[in-house]
mmCIF file of C-alpha atoms in Angstrom:
data_model
loop_
_atom_site.group_PDB
_atom_site.id
_atom_site.type_symbol
_atom_site.label_atom_id
_atom_site.label_comp_id
_atom_site.label_asym_id
_atom_site.label_seq_id
_atom_site.Cartn_x
_atom_site.Cartn_y
_atom_site.Cartn_z
ATOM 1 C CA UNK A 1280 105.606 91.280 160.123
ATOM 2 C CA UNK A 1281 105.229 91.919 156.454
ATOM 3 C CA UNK A 1282 102.480 93.789 154.679
ATOM 4 C CA UNK A 1283 100.109 91.758 152.509
ATOM 5 C CA UNK A 1284 98.745 93.602 149.471
ATOM 6 C CA UNK A 1285 99.829 97.253 149.278
ATOM 7 C CA UNK A 1286 97.907 99.003 146.531
ATOM 8 C CA UNK A 1287 99.208 102.544 146.007
ATOM 9 C CA UNK A 1288 97.325 104.911 143.656
ATOM 10 C CA UNK A 1289 95.654 102.011 141.837
ATOM 11 C CA UNK A 1290 92.233 101.970 140.252
ATOM 12 C CA UNK A 1291 89.753 99.287 139.079
ATOM 13 C CA UNK A 1292 91.271 96.122 140.568
ATOM 14 C CA UNK A 1293 89.682 93.093 142.226
ATOM 15 C CA UNK A 1294 91.212 90.356 144.357
ATOM 16 C CA UNK A 1295 89.149 87.174 144.581
ATOM 17 C CA UNK A 1296 89.794 83.880 146.354
ATOM 18 C CA UNK A 1297 92.870 85.145 148.228
ATOM 19 C CA UNK A 1298 94.208 84.194 151.647
ATOM 20 C CA UNK A 1299 96.187 86.821 153.523
ATOM 21 C CA UNK A 1300 97.773 85.636 156.753
ATOM 22 C CA UNK A 1301 100.220 86.930 159.376
ATOM 23 C CA UNK A 1302 100.622 90.480 158.054
ATOM 24 C CA UNK A 1303 100.819 93.700 160.025
ATOM 25 C CA UNK A 1304 98.353 95.093 157.474
ATOM 26 C CA UNK A 1305 96.830 92.432 155.225
ATOM 27 C CA UNK A 1306 95.276 94.725 152.583
ATOM 28 C CA UNK A 1307 96.237 98.401 152.313
ATOM 29 C CA UNK A 1308 94.137 100.555 149.957
ATOM 30 C CA UNK A 1309 96.653 103.420 149.878
ATOM 31 C CA UNK A 1310 95.152 106.276 147.891
ATOM 32 C CA UNK A 1311 93.550 103.677 145.659
ATOM 33 C CA UNK A 1312 89.958 103.603 144.472
ATOM 34 C CA UNK A 1313 87.387 101.233 143.053
ATOM 35 C CA UNK A 1314 89.185 98.195 144.440
ATOM 36 C CA UNK A 1315 87.483 95.058 145.708
ATOM 37 C CA UNK A 1316 88.543 92.210 147.966
ATOM 38 C CA UNK A 1317 86.006 89.422 147.496
ATOM 39 C CA UNK A 1318 85.523 85.790 148.525
ATOM 40 C CA UNK A 1319 88.768 85.779 150.497
ATOM 41 C CA UNK A 1320 90.145 85.046 153.957
ATOM 42 C CA UNK A 1321 92.150 87.496 156.034
ATOM 43 C CA UNK A 1322 93.854 85.899 159.035
ATOM 44 C CA UNK A 1323 95.376 88.355 161.504
ATOM 45 C CA UNK A 1324 97.675 85.940 163.335
ATOM 46 C CA UNK A 1325 97.404 82.266 162.427
ATOM 47 C CA UNK A 1326 97.687 79.445 164.943
ATOM 48 C CA UNK A 1327 100.917 78.324 163.229
ATOM 49 C CA UNK A 1328 102.459 81.774 163.734
ATOM 50 C CA UNK A 1329 101.290 81.856 167.352
ATOM 51 C CA UNK A 1330 102.819 78.422 168.033
ATOM 52 C CA UNK A 1331 106.163 79.307 166.409
ATOM 53 C CA UNK A 1332 106.444 82.635 168.213
ATOM 54 C CA UNK A 1333 105.344 81.266 171.575
ATOM 55 C CA UNK A 1334 107.683 78.272 171.252
ATOM 56 C CA UNK A 1335 110.636 80.572 170.614
ATOM 57 C CA UNK A 1336 109.583 83.348 173.008
ATOM 58 C CA UNK A 1337 109.059 85.733 170.080
ATOM 59 C CA UNK A 1338 105.575 86.950 170.991
ATOM 60 C CA UNK A 1339 106.708 90.581 170.693
ATOM 61 C CA UNK A 1340 107.378 90.068 166.963
ATOM 62 C CA UNK A 1341 103.958 88.718 166.064
ATOM 63 C CA UNK A 1342 102.532 92.220 165.490
ATOM 64 C CA UNK A 1343 103.388 94.763 162.820
ATOM 65 C CA UNK A 1344 105.208 97.864 164.052
ATOM 66 C CA UNK A 1345 105.065 101.495 163.003
ATOM 67 C CA UNK A 1346 104.054 104.970 164.080
ATOM 68 C CA UNK A 1347 100.974 103.617 165.891
ATOM 69 C CA UNK A 1348 102.815 101.021 167.965
ATOM 70 C CA UNK A 1349 102.301 97.336 167.302
ATOM 71 C CA UNK A 1350 99.294 96.251 165.304
ATOM 72 C CA UNK A 1351 97.478 93.696 163.204
ATOM 73 C CA UNK A 1352 94.997 95.204 160.734
ATOM 74 C CA UNK A 1353 92.822 93.406 158.184
ATOM 75 C CA UNK A 1354 92.052 96.220 155.719
ATOM 76 C CA UNK A 1355 93.291 99.811 155.862
ATOM 77 C CA UNK A 1356 91.946 102.575 153.643
ATOM 78 C CA UNK A 1357 92.114 106.344 153.275
ATOM 79 C CA UNK A 1358 89.354 108.866 153.864
ATOM 80 C CA UNK A 1359 89.796 110.674 150.552
ATOM 81 C CA UNK A 1360 89.762 109.938 146.816
ATOM 82 C CA UNK A 1361 92.548 110.723 144.350
ATOM 83 C CA UNK A 1362 90.283 110.815 141.334
ATOM 84 C CA UNK A 1363 87.022 112.740 140.938
ATOM 85 C CA UNK A 1364 83.747 110.817 140.977
ATOM 86 C CA UNK A 1365 85.166 107.520 142.202
ATOM 87 C CA UNK A 1366 83.227 105.131 144.360
ATOM 88 C CA UNK A 1367 85.605 103.951 147.073
ATOM 89 C CA UNK A 1368 86.523 100.339 147.822
ATOM 90 C CA UNK A 1369 84.520 97.211 148.587
ATOM 91 C CA UNK A 1370 85.150 94.376 151.034
ATOM 92 C CA UNK A 1371 82.779 91.515 150.196
ATOM 93 C CA UNK A 1372 82.463 87.930 151.422
ATOM 94 C CA UNK A 1373 85.681 88.132 153.446
ATOM 95 C CA UNK A 1374 86.181 85.806 156.398
ATOM 96 C CA UNK A 1375 88.203 87.637 159.070
ATOM 97 C CA UNK A 1376 89.914 85.223 161.499
ATOM 98 C CA UNK A 1377 92.839 85.344 163.932
ATOM 99 C CA UNK A 1378 92.168 88.859 165.249
ATOM 100 C CA UNK A 1379 91.147 87.842 168.799
ATOM 101 C CA UNK A 1380 93.728 87.670 171.601
ATOM 102 C CA UNK A 1381 96.645 88.873 169.468
ATOM 103 C CA UNK A 1382 98.518 90.756 172.222
ATOM 104 C CA UNK A 1383 98.908 93.621 169.724
ATOM 105 C CA UNK A 1384 98.102 97.179 170.839
ATOM 106 C CA UNK A 1385 95.763 97.528 167.854
ATOM 107 C CA UNK A 1386 93.909 94.509 166.508
ATOM 108 C CA UNK A 1387 91.128 95.528 164.146
ATOM 109 C CA UNK A 1388 89.475 94.260 160.971
ATOM 110 C CA UNK A 1389 89.143 97.647 159.248
ATOM 111 C CA UNK A 1390 90.920 100.941 159.828
ATOM 112 C CA UNK A 1391 90.659 104.357 158.180
ATOM 113 C CA UNK A 1392 94.191 105.765 157.914
ATOM 114 C CA UNK A 1393 95.398 109.251 158.816
ATOM 115 C CA UNK A 1394 96.277 110.454 155.311
ATOM 116 C CA UNK A 1395 94.906 113.961 154.724
ATOM 117 C CA UNK A 1396 93.851 115.672 151.530
ATOM 118 C CA UNK A 1397 90.643 117.733 151.807
ATOM 119 C CA UNK A 1398 89.727 117.382 155.456
ATOM 120 C CA UNK A 1399 86.345 115.747 154.814
ATOM 121 C CA UNK A 1400 85.479 112.108 154.273
ATOM 122 C CA UNK A 1401 84.684 111.319 150.638
ATOM 123 C CA UNK A 1402 85.470 107.650 150.060
ATOM 124 C CA UNK A 1403 82.285 105.672 149.570
ATOM 125 C CA UNK A 1404 83.475 102.288 150.796
ATOM 126 C CA UNK A 1405 81.061 99.365 151.130
ATOM 127 C CA UNK A 1406 81.130 96.263 153.327
ATOM 128 C CA UNK A 1407 78.914 93.246 152.661
ATOM 129 C CA UNK A 1408 78.577 89.538 153.485
ATOM 130 C CA UNK A 1409 81.685 89.448 155.673
ATOM 131 C CA UNK A 1410 82.224 87.299 158.745
ATOM 132 C CA UNK A 1411 84.280 87.657 161.897
ATOM 133 C CA UNK A 1412 85.012 85.763 165.067
ATOM 134 C CA UNK A 1413 83.631 86.842 168.456
ATOM 135 C CA UNK A 1414 85.341 89.436 170.667
ATOM 136 C CA UNK A 1415 86.963 91.336 167.821
ATOM 137 C CA UNK A 1416 86.859 95.055 167.122
ATOM 138 C CA UNK A 1417 85.513 95.460 163.586
ATOM 139 C CA UNK A 1418 86.411 99.109 162.875
ATOM 140 C CA UNK A 1419 88.810 101.805 164.030
ATOM 141 C CA UNK A 1420 88.427 105.456 163.093
ATOM 142 C CA UNK A 1421 91.019 106.608 165.644
ATOM 143 C CA UNK A 1422 93.814 107.480 163.194
ATOM 144 C CA UNK A 1423 91.492 109.405 160.866
ATOM 145 C CA UNK A 1424 89.871 111.221 163.813
ATOM 146 C CA UNK A 1425 93.349 112.134 165.059
ATOM 147 C CA UNK A 1426 93.907 114.265 161.932
ATOM 148 C CA UNK A 1427 90.452 115.862 161.929
ATOM 149 C CA UNK A 1428 88.238 113.510 159.944
ATOM 150 C CA UNK A 1429 85.062 113.622 162.036
ATOM 151 C CA UNK A 1430 82.533 112.765 159.324
ATOM 152 C CA UNK A 1431 83.410 109.190 158.391
ATOM 153 C CA UNK A 1432 80.594 106.872 157.332
ATOM 154 C CA UNK A 1433 81.030 103.353 155.965
ATOM 155 C CA UNK A 1434 77.975 101.202 155.259
ATOM 156 C CA UNK A 1435 77.832 97.551 156.266
ATOM 157 C CA UNK A 1436 75.141 96.550 153.780
ATOM 158 C CA UNK A 1437 73.918 93.477 155.663
ATOM 159 C CA UNK A 1438 75.271 94.214 159.175
ATOM 160 C CA UNK A 1439 77.539 91.161 159.160
ATOM 161 C CA UNK A 1440 80.349 92.961 160.991
ATOM 162 C CA UNK A 1441 78.221 93.797 164.004
ATOM 163 C CA UNK A 1442 79.346 92.268 167.291
ATOM 164 C CA UNK A 1443 77.524 89.100 168.310
ATOM 165 C CA UNK A 1444 75.710 90.911 171.129
ATOM 166 C CA UNK A 1445 74.115 93.434 168.736
ATOM 167 C CA UNK A 1446 70.975 92.286 166.956
ATOM 168 C CA UNK A 1447 71.125 94.401 163.799
ATOM 169 C CA UNK A 1448 69.503 93.525 160.518
ATOM 170 C CA UNK A 1449 69.545 95.301 157.195
ATOM 171 C CA UNK A 1450 72.093 98.013 156.538
ATOM 172 C CA UNK A 1451 74.114 99.495 159.391
ATOM 173 C CA UNK A 1452 76.818 102.142 159.369
ATOM 174 C CA UNK A 1453 80.189 102.736 160.955
ATOM 175 C CA UNK A 1454 80.221 106.485 161.631
ATOM 176 C CA UNK A 1455 82.296 109.038 163.487
ATOM 177 C CA UNK A 1456 81.080 109.643 167.014
ATOM 178 C CA UNK A 1457 80.514 113.384 166.681
ATOM 179 C CA UNK A 1458 77.453 115.558 167.288
ATOM 180 C CA UNK A 1459 77.125 116.260 163.568
ATOM 181 C CA UNK A 1460 77.154 112.579 162.580
ATOM 182 C CA UNK A 1461 75.005 111.385 165.490
ATOM 183 C CA UNK A 1462 72.284 114.061 165.127
ATOM 184 C CA UNK A 1463 69.634 111.754 163.651
ATOM 185 C CA UNK A 1464 70.935 108.398 164.846
ATOM 186 C CA UNK A 1465 69.553 106.188 167.597
ATOM 187 C CA UNK A 1466 70.565 102.766 168.863
ATOM 188 C CA UNK A 1467 74.317 103.008 168.288
ATOM 189 C CA UNK A 1468 77.008 100.786 169.718
ATOM 190 C CA UNK A 1469 80.203 102.657 170.523
ATOM 191 C CA UNK A 1470 83.548 100.963 170.020
ATOM 192 C CA UNK A 1471 86.211 102.176 172.449
ATOM 193 C CA UNK A 1472 89.304 103.833 171.029
ATOM 194 C CA UNK A 1473 92.694 102.183 171.369
#
């Protein structure tokens, strides 16, 4: 599988009205800041791709491959900024589809990568007005936790990426499951690691 939009050390860009489909990683904010994906659709694995692969017994090729095994990821970002005083990246009004039942080892809408600079989380990313299908894992912090980032926090301004069985309103947060980050938090839903 190909990669969709790979933005390396970019700054001040916005993608609007896009459709990313059938990519190992649809949008990769690689050491890039103040980027926005807005009013777009990110399809993990489309029905067309599933039909073609299943019809030709190619199901093993429907996922991206790399150092984390096979995967399909909507948006991947880093935990650090390249430039001082930057604000992180925004994912707004994105419809995430095709991430359920992918047969990939990792199938997730958003992932924080394992790139290391300072050792503390400093990217102020924001999620708002997004939608997702049922039975999908919205966030993975496993790669960043694997290299010592245990202080990740990403706000979901209107709680639209909460699972259907969680009745959250207002702003919610995706945070690292550590004593330091959970000290003053109640009512959390834990997502299992891969």
